Amino acid sequence: MEEVRVDDILTQIRDLLDRKNFVSLRHELAEIYPMDLAEIFEELPPDECLVLFRLLHKDQAAEVFSYMEGAARKELASSIRESLLQHILDELYFDDKIDFLEEMPANFVKNLIQNSPQEERARINQFLNYPDNSAGSLMTIEYVDLKKHMTVGQALARIKEIGPDTETIYTCYVLDDTRHLEGIVSLRRLVLSGEDELVSDLMNDDVVLCMAHDDQEEVAEQFKKYDLMAIPVVDGESRLIGIITIDDIVDVIEQENTEDFQKMAAMTPSDEEYLDTGVFKLAKNRIVWLLVLMISATFTGGIITHFEGLLSTAVMLTAFIPMLMDSGGNAGSQSSTMIIRGIALGEISLRDWPKILWKEFRVGLVAGCTLGIVNVGRMFLIGNRDYMVMLTVSLTLMVTVVIAKLVGGILPIVAKALRLDPAIMAGPLITTIVDALSLFVYFTAASLLIL
Amino acid sequence: MEEVRVDDILTQIRDLLDRKNFVSLRHELAEIYPMDLAEIFEELPPDECLVLFRLLHKDQAAEVFSYMEGAARKELASSIRESLLQHILDELYFDDKIDFLEEMPANFVKNLIQNSPQEERARINQFLNYPDNSAGSLMTIEYVDLKKHMTVGQALARIKEIGPDTETIYTCYVLDDTRHLEGIVSLRRLVLSGEDELVSDLMNDDVVLCMAHDDQEEVAEQFKKYDLMAIPVVDGESRLIGIITIDDIVDVIEQENTEDFQKMAAMTPSDEEYLDTGVFKLAKNRIVWLLVLMISATFTGGIITHFEGLLSTAVMLTAFIPMLMDSGGNAGSQSSTMIIRGIALGEISLRDWPKILWKEFRVGLVAGCTLGIVNVGRMFLIGNRDYMVMLTVSLTLMVTVVIAKLVGGILPIVAKALRLDPAIMAGPLITTIVDALSLFVYFTAASLLIL
């Protein structure tokens, strides 16, 4: 649905661009949603992007700019003339401005803000200093502030006056004279109430709020739990310093999920887009864990070396090692994924550990027995008629699956208890642990049953 | 932050409950956020939950009920008296009502709605029939409808009149006499405009919309891209049949992410919570893929059997099989995870495949060489001084990592091109493929270098 829309527009634009029909192009561009234009601009080569961007009305240019991302935006910012860039910056909401400045090199930023008033410059520097992933890095300073003693009529008049410059007017913040947050009131409440009612009677004074240094993941939890549209950010003396709106939180949710996916596949998380990330950066994010896991596999190798005597008398045992290791690894990641995800969504907490172990034990038994039985059939079909080997492999498979389920189920909980991120206890690490255990079970069973 | 809040409340409530102080309890409960109460009720044993629930004011009860989930809510619904349940149902927004009815057994639903008016019953049945994961299953029918010829003053009066019963008043829908959607106008726009301006001049008639049978994932994409608060759902003749609000979309985003996590760990996706899912259901969701992967490992076993002669003369080669397989598997899942996630977020599309192959090739070289070199040191340290074995293992490691990166990078794209879900091309499947390739490389290298 959406892809078609953008592709159609792109074809049309390319056509006009090729025919150098700039008048029609200007009209055409004015009709397009800024989000669609942002997407198109990210796909075009930088020079064409620049041509089109110059054809936009200044305000539309600012809006498109705010929706662009990554390398394309950086490129564009460095090629447009400074006066246009200044205008765009003035038009951006404060949180978008900070986002953009964070991406650009320090020198560029310094030049850009040196003409801003002292106060604005100080504030920009303060906001640039909030740690990545903190509530402070997400907030904006444009909001509607009301006073307790206002009537609904006065409040609506105030909204009309300052509303056009604020990111949202749907939640309004009631402040005292020293900017302490006394409560919030929704526009819904105001519009549905009588002109003469008092803000103090309509406002909610038990406000869900956060602090500038809170982790963005916790803030996102609040939004999900309380169905918020915006959250106020206060300082240590509960003075309002900014608000965070839901559109930014939707991005945070996706970003936190991406981080979990990356950690679970044994990578250092990064929020840069894949295509914008350089080869060495990508390699660096991946190599550390590959090395850790490779070196821990030394242990698995040691188990095999220990049983070399057994293997040289029964070399056909080797053929089942990959299957046993992979099944154990897969069974373990299934469990760890379920638990890691349950913890991330707040559905599973530390005190659930006995329930998890008991559940995984039974699931492991059902899955292990099924696999063991199917394995007998499989070995029979590929022509293996040595019943003791068959028994050894199927027994190991069952035990391995049960162990893998238990290990996969409990390690994320252990991580959580140690205040580590449960996501690091995913597939790759569990595979390494389960490999060693399953080989040990395998060779022990083989020693007893075959020799 | 949040956990503390709920835990505190829980302790307080337990205390009052133990002392059977129901009067204080009633006052206490009335002060608590419905979302917090819902969370507490889900944790309490059913009988205590029922006692507390009966102490709630009817309207608060309905609200708490709408935020509860899973087994606890089902249990509660079957134990409260029917008149209270009827009242709760009447208070719920239409989409929450449908969500609840979907969870309950068919008989229960039939009894419950048999006293509803004919028209309501027909509508409930229609909504229950929308497929899971479709836009229709998410929508609500309570919205503000306006007419084109209204002035802002008239529009605000209409909002005041019907607003209290609608889920959102922040986006209003402009309909003609046959309920065709002509445009939308935000409350922001209305409040910031003059009393006498016409809705037709303020409304946006290029509306981003969806159809009842659209997939919820596509709808969520629209919300993310266009920063929507709500989206209208229309039928084939572009008549408005409902709207979807952002709070439900936030849940969809998490649900779609959960499905991806589950598919990537080789499980049949399910949106039931882990602790609410039975052992056999869990086992069923996991066994299919475990079997598929076990049976494909037959192929890997075949490769080993093929090289049995080589292995029996150089049995120490076996010790490196786990490390080679795991490193290949891990390297491959890293790449596939990056690409699957990039596709899910719309950052990577089909036409990017040459860029991906080229990038993964280079990342694979960097990572492979690093691992190969470190491996020489590792083998030296564990006392291995056979230089040809060292060379064989390190060479295989390099080649395996490069192959794994290429396979992991391209398979999700192939899946996308075949209109399959890229998430199924994750770790477990890639591991199985890479296992076979890496063993083949290993034994070939060994045959050439060692024998």
mmCIF file of C-alpha atoms in Angstrom, chain B residues 168-326:
data_model
loop_
_atom_site.group_PDB
_atom_site.id
_atom_site.type_symbol
_atom_site.label_atom_id
_atom_site.label_comp_id
_atom_site.label_asym_id
_atom_site.label_seq_id
_atom_site.Cartn_x
_atom_site.Cartn_y
_atom_site.Cartn_z
ATOM 1 C CA THR B 168 -10.612 10.131 20.947
ATOM 2 C CA ILE B 169 -11.747 13.637 20.069
ATOM 3 C CA TYR B 170 -8.346 14.733 18.796
ATOM 4 C CA THR B 171 -9.059 13.673 15.240
ATOM 5 C CA CYS B 172 -12.561 14.321 13.862
ATOM 6 C CA TYR B 173 -13.981 12.775 10.722
ATOM 7 C CA VAL B 174 -15.873 14.794 8.126
ATOM 8 C CA LEU B 175 -18.594 12.654 6.519
ATOM 9 C CA ASP B 176 -21.247 13.335 3.896
ATOM 10 C CA ASP B 177 -24.869 12.215 4.305
ATOM 11 C CA THR B 178 -24.081 8.657 3.230
ATOM 12 C CA ARG B 179 -21.092 8.404 5.612
ATOM 13 C CA HIS B 180 -18.436 8.731 2.908
ATOM 14 C CA LEU B 181 -15.215 10.071 4.398
ATOM 15 C CA GLU B 182 -14.528 13.513 2.936
ATOM 16 C CA GLY B 183 -11.659 14.565 5.150
ATOM 17 C CA ILE B 184 -10.274 14.796 8.644
ATOM 18 C CA VAL B 185 -9.649 17.729 10.925
ATOM 19 C CA SER B 186 -7.693 17.718 14.171
ATOM 20 C CA LEU B 187 -9.006 19.239 17.372
ATOM 21 C CA ARG B 188 -5.753 21.194 17.415
ATOM 22 C CA ARG B 189 -6.704 22.855 14.126
ATOM 23 C CA LEU B 190 -10.243 23.581 15.351
ATOM 24 C CA VAL B 191 -9.145 25.043 18.679
ATOM 25 C CA LEU B 192 -6.486 27.222 17.057
ATOM 26 C CA SER B 193 -8.907 28.613 14.423
ATOM 27 C CA GLY B 194 -11.609 31.309 14.618
ATOM 28 C CA GLU B 195 -15.190 30.431 15.656
ATOM 29 C CA ASP B 196 -16.622 31.241 12.219
ATOM 30 C CA GLU B 197 -14.191 29.410 9.974
ATOM 31 C CA LEU B 198 -15.664 26.511 8.027
ATOM 32 C CA VAL B 199 -14.711 22.900 8.607
ATOM 33 C CA SER B 200 -14.398 22.481 4.834
ATOM 34 C CA ASP B 201 -11.610 25.089 4.796
ATOM 35 C CA LEU B 202 -9.729 23.526 7.675
ATOM 36 C CA MET B 203 -10.016 19.837 6.880
ATOM 37 C CA ASN B 204 -7.352 17.763 5.178
ATOM 38 C CA ASP B 205 -8.881 15.809 2.302
ATOM 39 C CA ASP B 206 -5.777 13.793 1.374
ATOM 40 C CA VAL B 207 -6.305 11.308 4.184
ATOM 41 C CA VAL B 208 -3.999 8.416 5.071
ATOM 42 C CA LEU B 209 -6.472 5.556 5.592
ATOM 43 C CA CYS B 210 -6.794 1.789 5.581
ATOM 44 C CA MET B 211 -9.311 -0.997 4.852
ATOM 45 C CA ALA B 212 -10.739 -3.452 7.382
ATOM 46 C CA HIS B 213 -8.836 -6.395 5.904
ATOM 47 C CA ASP B 214 -5.436 -4.699 5.779
ATOM 48 C CA ASP B 215 -2.752 -6.392 7.849
ATOM 49 C CA GLN B 216 -2.146 -4.725 11.219
ATOM 50 C CA GLU B 217 1.580 -4.574 10.531
ATOM 51 C CA GLU B 218 0.998 -2.369 7.469
ATOM 52 C CA VAL B 219 -1.300 -0.155 9.500
ATOM 53 C CA ALA B 220 1.389 0.210 12.171
ATOM 54 C CA GLU B 221 3.826 1.268 9.406
ATOM 55 C CA GLN B 222 1.464 4.101 8.455
ATOM 56 C CA PHE B 223 1.306 5.293 12.055
ATOM 57 C CA LYS B 224 5.084 5.296 12.343
ATOM 58 C CA LYS B 225 5.675 6.974 9.034
ATOM 59 C CA TYR B 226 3.038 9.709 9.251
ATOM 60 C CA ASP B 227 3.161 10.217 13.054
ATOM 61 C CA LEU B 228 -0.579 9.497 13.258
ATOM 62 C CA MET B 229 -2.701 9.523 16.421
ATOM 63 C CA ALA B 230 -5.571 7.653 14.739
ATOM 64 C CA ILE B 231 -6.373 6.226 11.304
ATOM 65 C CA PRO B 232 -9.796 5.890 9.645
ATOM 66 C CA VAL B 233 -10.890 2.472 8.357
ATOM 67 C CA VAL B 234 -13.122 2.554 5.272
ATOM 68 C CA ASP B 235 -15.042 -0.034 3.249
ATOM 69 C CA GLY B 236 -14.853 -0.628 -0.516
ATOM 70 C CA GLU B 237 -17.027 2.443 -1.192
ATOM 71 C CA SER B 238 -14.856 4.598 1.104
ATOM 72 C CA ARG B 239 -17.540 4.800 3.762
ATOM 73 C CA LEU B 240 -16.106 5.194 7.259
ATOM 74 C CA ILE B 241 -16.618 2.034 9.305
ATOM 75 C CA GLY B 242 -14.316 2.693 12.250
ATOM 76 C CA ILE B 243 -11.069 4.181 13.508
ATOM 77 C CA ILE B 244 -7.915 2.768 15.067
ATOM 78 C CA THR B 245 -6.164 4.735 17.822
ATOM 79 C CA ILE B 246 -2.462 4.834 18.643
ATOM 80 C CA ASP B 247 -2.674 3.031 22.012
ATOM 81 C CA ASP B 248 -3.743 -0.121 20.167
ATOM 82 C CA ILE B 249 -0.981 0.362 17.595
ATOM 83 C CA VAL B 250 1.689 0.480 20.298
ATOM 84 C CA ASP B 251 0.470 -2.976 21.337
ATOM 85 C CA VAL B 252 0.566 -4.149 17.709
ATOM 86 C CA ILE B 253 4.183 -3.017 17.365
ATOM 87 C CA GLU B 254 5.167 -5.049 20.436
ATOM 88 C CA GLN B 255 3.154 -8.030 19.228
ATOM 89 C CA GLU B 256 4.758 -7.966 15.778
ATOM 90 C CA ASN B 257 8.186 -7.740 17.393
ATOM 91 C CA THR B 258 7.374 -10.702 19.624
ATOM 92 C CA GLU B 259 6.360 -12.701 16.557
ATOM 93 C CA ASP B 260 9.654 -11.874 14.883
ATOM 94 C CA PHE B 261 11.609 -12.919 17.981
ATOM 95 C CA GLN B 262 9.715 -16.215 18.064
ATOM 96 C CA LYS B 263 10.144 -16.932 14.356
ATOM 97 C CA MET B 264 13.826 -16.081 14.548
ATOM 98 C CA ALA B 265 14.268 -18.627 17.336
ATOM 99 C CA ALA B 266 12.474 -21.224 15.187
ATOM 100 C CA MET B 267 9.094 -21.259 16.909
ATOM 101 C CA THR B 268 5.540 -21.020 15.665
ATOM 102 C CA PRO B 269 4.529 -17.510 16.761
ATOM 103 C CA SER B 270 1.810 -17.145 19.366
ATOM 104 C CA ASP B 271 0.529 -14.035 21.111
ATOM 105 C CA GLU B 272 -0.412 -15.800 24.325
ATOM 106 C CA GLU B 273 1.682 -14.863 27.348
ATOM 107 C CA TYR B 274 4.283 -17.487 28.293
ATOM 108 C CA LEU B 275 2.993 -18.081 31.811
ATOM 109 C CA ASP B 276 -0.590 -18.460 30.508
ATOM 110 C CA THR B 277 0.336 -21.009 27.820
ATOM 111 C CA GLY B 278 0.013 -24.728 28.538
ATOM 112 C CA VAL B 279 2.921 -27.156 28.305
ATOM 113 C CA PHE B 280 1.593 -29.008 25.264
ATOM 114 C CA LYS B 281 0.807 -25.799 23.392
ATOM 115 C CA LEU B 282 4.347 -24.551 24.086
ATOM 116 C CA ALA B 283 5.843 -27.895 23.054
ATOM 117 C CA LYS B 284 3.768 -27.951 19.857
ATOM 118 C CA ASN B 285 4.957 -24.451 18.895
ATOM 119 C CA ARG B 286 8.555 -25.576 19.272
ATOM 120 C CA ILE B 287 8.660 -29.186 18.082
ATOM 121 C CA VAL B 288 7.901 -28.648 14.388
ATOM 122 C CA TRP B 289 11.011 -26.594 13.765
ATOM 123 C CA LEU B 290 13.177 -28.755 16.028
ATOM 124 C CA LEU B 291 12.182 -31.748 13.903
ATOM 125 C CA VAL B 292 12.786 -29.962 10.606
ATOM 126 C CA LEU B 293 16.220 -28.840 11.745
ATOM 127 C CA MET B 294 17.108 -32.252 13.216
ATOM 128 C CA ILE B 295 16.196 -33.994 9.998
ATOM 129 C CA SER B 296 18.153 -31.524 7.865
ATOM 130 C CA ALA B 297 21.163 -32.250 10.095
ATOM 131 C CA THR B 298 21.103 -35.719 8.509
ATOM 132 C CA PHE B 299 22.855 -34.054 5.639
ATOM 133 C CA THR B 300 25.649 -32.755 7.875
ATOM 134 C CA GLY B 301 26.013 -36.218 9.370
ATOM 135 C CA GLY B 302 26.316 -37.567 5.830
ATOM 136 C CA ILE B 303 29.285 -35.316 5.139
ATOM 137 C CA ILE B 304 31.058 -36.577 8.240
ATOM 138 C CA THR B 305 30.320 -40.211 7.328
ATOM 139 C CA HIS B 306 31.711 -39.521 3.878
ATOM 140 C CA PHE B 307 35.012 -38.398 5.415
ATOM 141 C CA GLU B 308 35.149 -41.153 8.050
ATOM 142 C CA GLY B 309 38.354 -42.526 6.559
ATOM 143 C CA LEU B 310 40.068 -39.170 7.009
ATOM 144 C CA LEU B 311 38.767 -38.834 10.564
ATOM 145 C CA SER B 312 39.954 -42.273 11.664
ATOM 146 C CA THR B 313 43.528 -41.469 10.582
ATOM 147 C CA ALA B 314 43.437 -37.974 12.123
ATOM 148 C CA VAL B 315 41.006 -38.203 15.013
ATOM 149 C CA MET B 316 42.183 -34.944 16.582
ATOM 150 C CA LEU B 317 40.388 -33.140 13.740
ATOM 151 C CA THR B 318 37.082 -33.948 15.480
ATOM 152 C CA ALA B 319 37.927 -31.722 18.422
ATOM 153 C CA PHE B 320 37.610 -28.607 16.233
ATOM 154 C CA ILE B 321 34.231 -29.434 14.712
ATOM 155 C CA PRO B 322 32.117 -27.799 17.456
ATOM 156 C CA MET B 323 34.149 -24.590 17.393
ATOM 157 C CA LEU B 324 33.982 -24.313 13.588
ATOM 158 C CA MET B 325 30.248 -25.027 13.502
ATOM 159 C CA ASP B 326 29.421 -22.605 16.309
#
